Coordinates of C-alpha atoms in Angstrom, one line a residue:
X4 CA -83.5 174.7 -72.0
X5 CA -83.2 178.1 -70.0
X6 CA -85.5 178.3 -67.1
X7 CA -86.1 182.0 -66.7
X8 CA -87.7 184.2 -64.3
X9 CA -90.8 184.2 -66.7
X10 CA -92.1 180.2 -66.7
X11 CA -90.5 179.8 -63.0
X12 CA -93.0 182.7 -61.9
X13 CA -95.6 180.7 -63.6
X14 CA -95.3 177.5 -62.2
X15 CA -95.0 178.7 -58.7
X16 CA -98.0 180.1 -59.2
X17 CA -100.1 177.6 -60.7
X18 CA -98.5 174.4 -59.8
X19 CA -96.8 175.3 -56.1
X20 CA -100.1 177.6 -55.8
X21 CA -97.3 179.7 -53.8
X22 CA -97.1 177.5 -50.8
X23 CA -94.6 175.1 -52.3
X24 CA -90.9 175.8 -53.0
X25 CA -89.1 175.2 -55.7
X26 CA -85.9 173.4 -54.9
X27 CA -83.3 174.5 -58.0
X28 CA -80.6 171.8 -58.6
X29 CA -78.3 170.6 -62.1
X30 CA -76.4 168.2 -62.7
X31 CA -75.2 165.7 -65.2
X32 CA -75.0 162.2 -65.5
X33 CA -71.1 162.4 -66.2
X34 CA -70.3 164.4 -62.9
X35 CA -72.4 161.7 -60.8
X36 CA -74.3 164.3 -59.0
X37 CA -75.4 168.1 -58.9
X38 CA -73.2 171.1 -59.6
X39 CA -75.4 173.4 -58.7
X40 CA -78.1 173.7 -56.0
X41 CA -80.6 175.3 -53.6
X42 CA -80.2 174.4 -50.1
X43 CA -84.1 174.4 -48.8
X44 CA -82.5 176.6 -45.6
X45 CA -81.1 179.7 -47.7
X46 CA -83.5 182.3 -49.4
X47 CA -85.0 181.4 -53.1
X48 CA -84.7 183.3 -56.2
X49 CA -86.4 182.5 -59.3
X50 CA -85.1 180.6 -61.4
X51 CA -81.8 180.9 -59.9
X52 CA -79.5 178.7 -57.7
X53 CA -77.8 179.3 -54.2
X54 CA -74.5 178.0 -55.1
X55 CA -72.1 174.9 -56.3
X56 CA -72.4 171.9 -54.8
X57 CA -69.4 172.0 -52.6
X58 CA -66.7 169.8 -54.0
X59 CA -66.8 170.7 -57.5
X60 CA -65.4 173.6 -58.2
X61 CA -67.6 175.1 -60.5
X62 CA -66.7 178.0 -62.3
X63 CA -68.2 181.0 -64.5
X64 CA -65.0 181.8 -67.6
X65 CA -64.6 183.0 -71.2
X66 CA -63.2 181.6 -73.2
X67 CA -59.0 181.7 -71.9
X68 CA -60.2 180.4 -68.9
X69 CA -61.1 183.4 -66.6
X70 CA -63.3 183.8 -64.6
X71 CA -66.2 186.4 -65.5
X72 CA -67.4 189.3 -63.5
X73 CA -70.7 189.4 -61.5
X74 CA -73.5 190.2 -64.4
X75 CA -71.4 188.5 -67.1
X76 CA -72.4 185.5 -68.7
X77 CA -69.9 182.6 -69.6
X78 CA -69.1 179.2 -69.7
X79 CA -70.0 177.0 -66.7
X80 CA -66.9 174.9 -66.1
X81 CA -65.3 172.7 -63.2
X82 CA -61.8 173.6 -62.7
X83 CA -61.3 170.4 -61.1
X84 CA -62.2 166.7 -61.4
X85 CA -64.9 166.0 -58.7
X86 CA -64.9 162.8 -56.5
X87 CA -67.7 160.9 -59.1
X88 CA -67.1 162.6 -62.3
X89 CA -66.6 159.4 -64.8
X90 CA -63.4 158.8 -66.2
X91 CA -63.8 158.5 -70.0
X92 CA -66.1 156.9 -72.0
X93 CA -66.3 153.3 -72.6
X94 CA -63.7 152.6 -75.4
X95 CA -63.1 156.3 -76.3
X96 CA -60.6 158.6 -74.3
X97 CA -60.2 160.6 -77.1
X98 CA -63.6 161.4 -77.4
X99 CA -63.8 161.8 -73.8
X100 CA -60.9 164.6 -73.4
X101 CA -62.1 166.7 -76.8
X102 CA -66.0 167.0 -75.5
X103 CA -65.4 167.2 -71.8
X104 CA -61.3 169.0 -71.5
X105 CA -60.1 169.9 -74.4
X106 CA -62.4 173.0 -75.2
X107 CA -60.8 175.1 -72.7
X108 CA -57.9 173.5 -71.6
X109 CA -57.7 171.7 -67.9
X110 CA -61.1 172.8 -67.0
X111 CA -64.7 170.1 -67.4
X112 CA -66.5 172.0 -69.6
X113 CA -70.6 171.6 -69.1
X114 CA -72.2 173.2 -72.5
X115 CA -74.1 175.8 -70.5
X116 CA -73.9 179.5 -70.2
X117 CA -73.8 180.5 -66.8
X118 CA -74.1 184.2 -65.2
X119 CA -73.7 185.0 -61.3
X120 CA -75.2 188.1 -59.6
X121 CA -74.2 190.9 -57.6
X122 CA -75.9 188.0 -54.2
X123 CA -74.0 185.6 -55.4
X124 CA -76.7 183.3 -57.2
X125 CA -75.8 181.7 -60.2
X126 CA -78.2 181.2 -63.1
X127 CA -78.2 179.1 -66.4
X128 CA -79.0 180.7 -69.9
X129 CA -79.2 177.6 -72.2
X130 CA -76.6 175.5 -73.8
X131 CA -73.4 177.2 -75.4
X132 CA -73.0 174.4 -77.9
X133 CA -76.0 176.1 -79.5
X134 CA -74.5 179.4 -79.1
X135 CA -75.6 181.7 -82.5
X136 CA -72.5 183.7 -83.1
X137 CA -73.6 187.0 -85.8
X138 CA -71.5 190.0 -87.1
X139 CA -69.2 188.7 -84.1
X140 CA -71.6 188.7 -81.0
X141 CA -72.2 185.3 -79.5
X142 CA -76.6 185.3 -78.6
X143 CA -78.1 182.0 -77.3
X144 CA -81.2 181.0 -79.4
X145 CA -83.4 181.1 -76.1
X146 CA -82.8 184.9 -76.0
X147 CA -83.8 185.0 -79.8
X148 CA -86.5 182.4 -79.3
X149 CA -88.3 184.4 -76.4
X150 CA -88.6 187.8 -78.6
X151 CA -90.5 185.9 -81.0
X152 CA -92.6 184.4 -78.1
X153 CA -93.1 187.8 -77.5
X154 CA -94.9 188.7 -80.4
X155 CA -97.6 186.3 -79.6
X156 CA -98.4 184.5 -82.5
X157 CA -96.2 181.3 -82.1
X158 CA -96.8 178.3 -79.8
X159 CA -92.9 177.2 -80.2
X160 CA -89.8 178.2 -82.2
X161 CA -86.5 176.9 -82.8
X162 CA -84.1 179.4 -83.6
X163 CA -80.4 177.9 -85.1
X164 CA -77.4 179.5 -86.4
X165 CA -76.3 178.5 -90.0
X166 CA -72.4 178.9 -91.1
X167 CA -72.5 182.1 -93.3
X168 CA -69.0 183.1 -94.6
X169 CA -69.9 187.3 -94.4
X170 CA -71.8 187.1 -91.2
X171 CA -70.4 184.0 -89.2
X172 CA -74.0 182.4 -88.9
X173 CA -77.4 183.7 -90.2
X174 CA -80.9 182.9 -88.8
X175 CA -83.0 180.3 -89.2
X176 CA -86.2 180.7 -87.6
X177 CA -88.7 177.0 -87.4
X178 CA -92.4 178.5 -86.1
X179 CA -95.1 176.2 -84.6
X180 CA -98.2 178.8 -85.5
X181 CA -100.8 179.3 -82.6
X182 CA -104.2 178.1 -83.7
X183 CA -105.8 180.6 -85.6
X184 CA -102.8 182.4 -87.0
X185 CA -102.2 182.8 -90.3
X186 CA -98.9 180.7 -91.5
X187 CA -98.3 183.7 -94.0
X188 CA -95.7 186.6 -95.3
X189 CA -97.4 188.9 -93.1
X190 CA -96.3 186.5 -89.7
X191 CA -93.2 185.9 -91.5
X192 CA -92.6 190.0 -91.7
X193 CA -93.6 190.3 -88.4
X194 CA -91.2 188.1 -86.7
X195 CA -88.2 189.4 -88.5
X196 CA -89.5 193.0 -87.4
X197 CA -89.7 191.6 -83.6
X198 CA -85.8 190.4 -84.1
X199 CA -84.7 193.6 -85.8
X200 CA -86.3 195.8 -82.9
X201 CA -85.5 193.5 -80.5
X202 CA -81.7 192.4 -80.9
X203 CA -80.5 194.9 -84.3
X204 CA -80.7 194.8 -87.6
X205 CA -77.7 191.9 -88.1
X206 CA -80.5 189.7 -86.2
X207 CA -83.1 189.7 -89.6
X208 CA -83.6 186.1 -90.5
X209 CA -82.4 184.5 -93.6
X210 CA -85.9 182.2 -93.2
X211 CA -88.8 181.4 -91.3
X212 CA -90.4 178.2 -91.8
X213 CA -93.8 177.5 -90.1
X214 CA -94.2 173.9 -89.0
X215 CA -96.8 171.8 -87.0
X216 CA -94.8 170.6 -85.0
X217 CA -90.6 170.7 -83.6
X218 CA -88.8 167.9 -83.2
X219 CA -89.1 166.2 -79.7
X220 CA -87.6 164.1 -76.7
X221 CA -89.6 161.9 -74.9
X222 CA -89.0 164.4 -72.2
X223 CA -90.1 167.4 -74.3
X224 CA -86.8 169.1 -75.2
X225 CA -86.6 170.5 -78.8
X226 CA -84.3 169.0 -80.5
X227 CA -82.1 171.9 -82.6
X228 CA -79.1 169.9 -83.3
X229 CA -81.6 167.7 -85.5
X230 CA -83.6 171.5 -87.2
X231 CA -79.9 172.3 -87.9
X232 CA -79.1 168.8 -89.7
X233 CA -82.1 169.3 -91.9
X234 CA -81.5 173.0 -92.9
X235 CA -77.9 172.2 -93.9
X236 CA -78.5 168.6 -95.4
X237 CA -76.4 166.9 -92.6
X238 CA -76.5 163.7 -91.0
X239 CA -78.6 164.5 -87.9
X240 CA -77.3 161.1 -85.7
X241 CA -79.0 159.0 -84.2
X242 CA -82.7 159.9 -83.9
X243 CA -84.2 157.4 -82.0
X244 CA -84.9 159.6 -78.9
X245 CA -87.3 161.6 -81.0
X246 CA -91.1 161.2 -79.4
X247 CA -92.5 162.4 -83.0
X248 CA -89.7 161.2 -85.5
X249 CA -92.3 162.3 -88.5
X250 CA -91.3 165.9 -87.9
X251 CA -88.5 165.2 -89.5
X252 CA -89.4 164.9 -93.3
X253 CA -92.2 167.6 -92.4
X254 CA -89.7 170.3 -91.6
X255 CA -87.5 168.6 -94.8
X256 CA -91.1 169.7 -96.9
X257 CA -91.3 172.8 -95.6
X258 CA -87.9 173.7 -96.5
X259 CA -88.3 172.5 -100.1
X260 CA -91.8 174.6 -100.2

């Protein structure tokens, strides 16, 4: 998930209590180390990072492969192999090349949208395989997520992108209400009129569906690849990373309700 300057504010606040720094770093297990970090000797900036992890030739790009201006958001890529990136996958080079090198050719592509500012800081948006494309602009669903946030009415939302032959993808919109709140068409007219004003008319959902719960890692990521297998009657995998697998047939009720 995106870590923006909002919940990084917050817990330097309450958990550092302002005396502790936050030291930024990602990674993945693939690449054998960081790609990005925070060196504890250079100035901090929330929710951001200093710089790549020297080595691995990280990279901000669009989509042919260039490399994006200061304040533009792109693809965060290695144009290079680094010294412990894995080689394949066990059994499955094919596999390997299509998720990792094929997407934009002769470049490790990570799955997260990445933006560098006018200091030189890089910063990380959320994942681009989750990328909502609509009447032809690409939003992540963090963006769309936090305007409903806004409204303060939901504890959690998972926004997904459905294929949608006029529109490229329309809105699905799955709502955790906060205690209290009324799981009704008024809440379901307000959210849609906080995506309207927020992001434009083309952003009005096709549904919002209020659950009691999202579906969960063990290390509390929502899952949205497994809300989008439901609302489109898909195969969601394998699903035994799920801390609260029940969720499942819960959203599949609300759906059919």
């Amino acid at each position: 998930e995106a870590w923006t300057e909002t919940p990084w504010l917050w817990y330097f606040k309450n958990v550092c209590r302002e005396k502790h720094p936050i030291v930024n770093i990602t990674g993945g297990t693939e690449i054998g180390g960081n790609i990005l970090i925070q060196p504890v000797t250079k100035p901090i900036k929330p929710s951001a990072f200093y710089g790549p992890c020297p080595g691995v030739g990280a990279d901000v790009v669009n989509d042919a492969g260039e490399s994006m201006p200061t304040g533009e958001v792109g693809e965060l890529v290695l144009r290079h192999a680094s010294i412990s990136m894995t080689k394949s996958l066990w059994q499955d080079d094919e596999r390997y090349l299509d998720t990792y090198w094929n997407i934009i050719p002769g470049m490790w592509v990570h799955g997260d949208w990445a933006m560098r500012d006018e200091d030189g800081y890089w910063y990380l948006l959320g994942r681009s395989d989750d990328t909502i494309k609509i009447s032809g602009k690409r939003t992540g669903p963090s963006e769309l997520e936090g305007v409903i946030m806004e409204t303060g009415l939901v504890a959690e939302v998972a926004v997904v992108g459905i294929p949608d032959e006029l529109k490229g993808s329309v809105l699905y919109c799955v709502c955790v209400p906060l205690p209290g709140v009324d799981a009704d068409d008024k809440l379901i007219q307000t959210i849609s009129n906080a995506l309207i004003d927020g992001m434009g008319k083309s952003y009005r959902p096709k549904q919002v569906i209020f659950v009691s719960d999202l579906p969960r890692t063990r290390n509390m990521k929502v899952m949205r690849r497994v809300v989008r297998a439901v609302l489109t009657n898909t195969s969601a995998g394998d699903l035994s990373a799920l801390v609260n697998p029940e969720t499942v047939e819960e959203l599949k009720a609300a759906l059919l309700g």
